[in-house]
């Protein structure tokens, strides 16, 4: 069910829907979101290690266009999961107009209740892929 909701949410925002599965996140798990401009989309450390060699590479792996106000975001903020939760998740593959994809994404709609910032900010211009 959560996979269908994720597909509808993504498609309802004029995006092509990715293939969504579901994963469990546990208290203490870390997820990452572009900063500034927090959204419902998060990624994992593996994606950062594999693609965060530059801002362009990172956002193209997640198939995210440049932010209307901020351009390609230069920072990623780390968040800690507070409660056990199942969330939609999957590889970014179906929005190739924004990049080659391959990054992993989580959709965490209730992020304000489920996550808290650790205060750790990774700079995409300065080797974020080496910081996780």
Coordinates of C-alpha atoms in Angstrom, one line a residue:
X1 CA 0.0 0.0 0.0
X2 CA 2.7 2.5 0.9
X3 CA 4.4 1.8 -2.5
X4 CA 1.2 2.8 -4.3
X5 CA 0.9 6.0 -2.3
X6 CA 4.5 6.8 -3.1
X7 CA 3.9 6.2 -6.8
X8 CA 0.8 8.4 -6.8
X9 CA 2.6 11.2 -4.8
X10 CA 5.5 11.2 -7.2
X11 CA 3.4 11.0 -10.4
X12 CA 1.1 13.8 -9.0
X13 CA 4.0 16.2 -8.9
X14 CA 4.6 15.9 -12.7
X15 CA 7.3 13.2 -12.3
X16 CA 7.5 9.8 -13.8
X17 CA 6.9 7.3 -11.0
X18 CA 9.9 5.2 -9.9
X19 CA 9.5 1.5 -8.9
X20 CA 8.8 1.7 -5.2
X21 CA 9.3 -1.0 -2.6
X22 CA 9.2 -0.7 1.2
X23 CA 12.0 -0.8 3.7
X24 CA 12.1 -0.6 7.5
X25 CA 14.0 2.1 9.2
X26 CA 15.0 1.8 12.8
X27 CA 15.8 4.3 15.6
X28 CA 19.4 5.5 15.1
X29 CA 19.4 4.9 11.3
X30 CA 20.7 7.9 9.3
X31 CA 19.2 9.4 6.2
X32 CA 20.2 12.5 4.2
X33 CA 18.3 15.3 2.6
X34 CA 19.4 18.3 0.4
X35 CA 19.8 21.6 2.3
X36 CA 18.3 24.1 2.2
X37 CA 14.8 23.2 1.3
X38 CA 14.1 20.0 3.2
X39 CA 11.5 17.8 1.4
X40 CA 10.0 14.3 1.7
X41 CA 12.8 12.7 -0.3
X42 CA 15.9 11.3 1.5
X43 CA 18.9 9.2 0.5
X44 CA 21.3 6.9 2.2
X45 CA 25.1 6.9 3.0
X46 CA 25.7 4.4 0.2
X47 CA 24.4 6.8 -2.4
X48 CA 26.5 9.6 -1.0
X49 CA 29.6 7.5 -1.0
X50 CA 28.9 6.5 -4.6
X51 CA 27.8 9.7 -6.2
X52 CA 28.6 12.8 -4.0
X53 CA 31.8 13.6 -5.7
X54 CA 30.2 16.9 -7.0
X55 CA 26.8 18.6 -6.5
X56 CA 25.9 17.8 -10.1
X57 CA 26.8 14.1 -9.8
X58 CA 24.8 13.7 -6.6
X59 CA 21.6 15.4 -7.8
X60 CA 21.8 13.7 -11.2
X61 CA 22.1 10.3 -9.4
X62 CA 18.9 11.2 -7.5
X63 CA 17.3 12.7 -10.7
X64 CA 16.7 16.0 -9.0
X65 CA 16.6 19.2 -11.1
X66 CA 18.3 22.3 -9.8
X67 CA 16.1 23.9 -7.1
X68 CA 14.2 26.9 -8.3
X69 CA 15.6 29.2 -5.6
X70 CA 18.8 27.5 -4.5
X71 CA 20.1 25.9 -7.8
X72 CA 21.9 22.6 -7.2
X73 CA 22.1 22.4 -3.4
X74 CA 25.7 22.3 -2.1
X75 CA 24.9 20.7 1.2
X76 CA 23.3 17.5 2.5
X77 CA 22.0 17.4 6.1
X78 CA 22.0 14.2 8.1
X79 CA 18.9 13.1 10.0
X80 CA 18.4 10.4 12.6
X81 CA 15.3 8.1 12.6
X82 CA 13.5 8.4 15.9
X83 CA 10.9 5.5 15.7
X84 CA 10.6 2.2 13.8
X85 CA 8.8 2.9 10.5
X86 CA 8.3 1.3 7.1
X87 CA 8.7 3.8 4.2
X88 CA 8.6 3.6 0.4
X89 CA 12.1 3.3 -1.1
X90 CA 13.8 2.5 -4.4
X91 CA 16.4 3.4 -7.0
X92 CA 16.0 6.6 -9.0
X93 CA 15.5 5.4 -12.6
X94 CA 12.5 6.9 -14.3
X95 CA 13.2 10.6 -14.6
X96 CA 16.2 10.6 -16.9
X97 CA 15.6 14.2 -18.1
X98 CA 17.2 15.1 -14.7
X99 CA 20.2 12.8 -14.8
X100 CA 21.3 9.2 -15.1
X101 CA 19.9 8.0 -11.8
X102 CA 21.1 5.1 -9.8
X103 CA 20.8 6.7 -6.4
X104 CA 18.6 5.3 -3.7
X105 CA 15.7 7.2 -2.3
X106 CA 13.3 7.1 0.6
X107 CA 10.0 8.9 0.7
X108 CA 9.4 10.0 4.3
X109 CA 6.2 12.1 4.3
X110 CA 5.9 12.4 8.1
X111 CA 9.6 13.5 8.4
X112 CA 8.8 16.2 11.0
X113 CA 7.6 13.5 13.4
X114 CA 10.0 10.6 12.4
X115 CA 13.3 12.4 12.0
X116 CA 15.6 14.8 13.8
X117 CA 18.6 16.6 12.5
X118 CA 21.9 15.4 13.9
X119 CA 23.4 18.8 13.2
X120 CA 25.8 17.2 10.7
X121 CA 26.0 18.9 7.3
X122 CA 28.0 17.5 4.4
X123 CA 29.5 19.9 1.8
X124 CA 29.1 18.5 -1.7
X125 CA 32.0 20.8 -2.9
X126 CA 34.4 19.3 -0.3
X127 CA 34.3 15.5 -0.5
X128 CA 30.9 14.6 1.0
X129 CA 31.4 11.1 -0.4
X130 CA 34.3 10.7 2.0
X131 CA 32.4 11.9 5.1
X132 CA 29.9 9.1 5.6

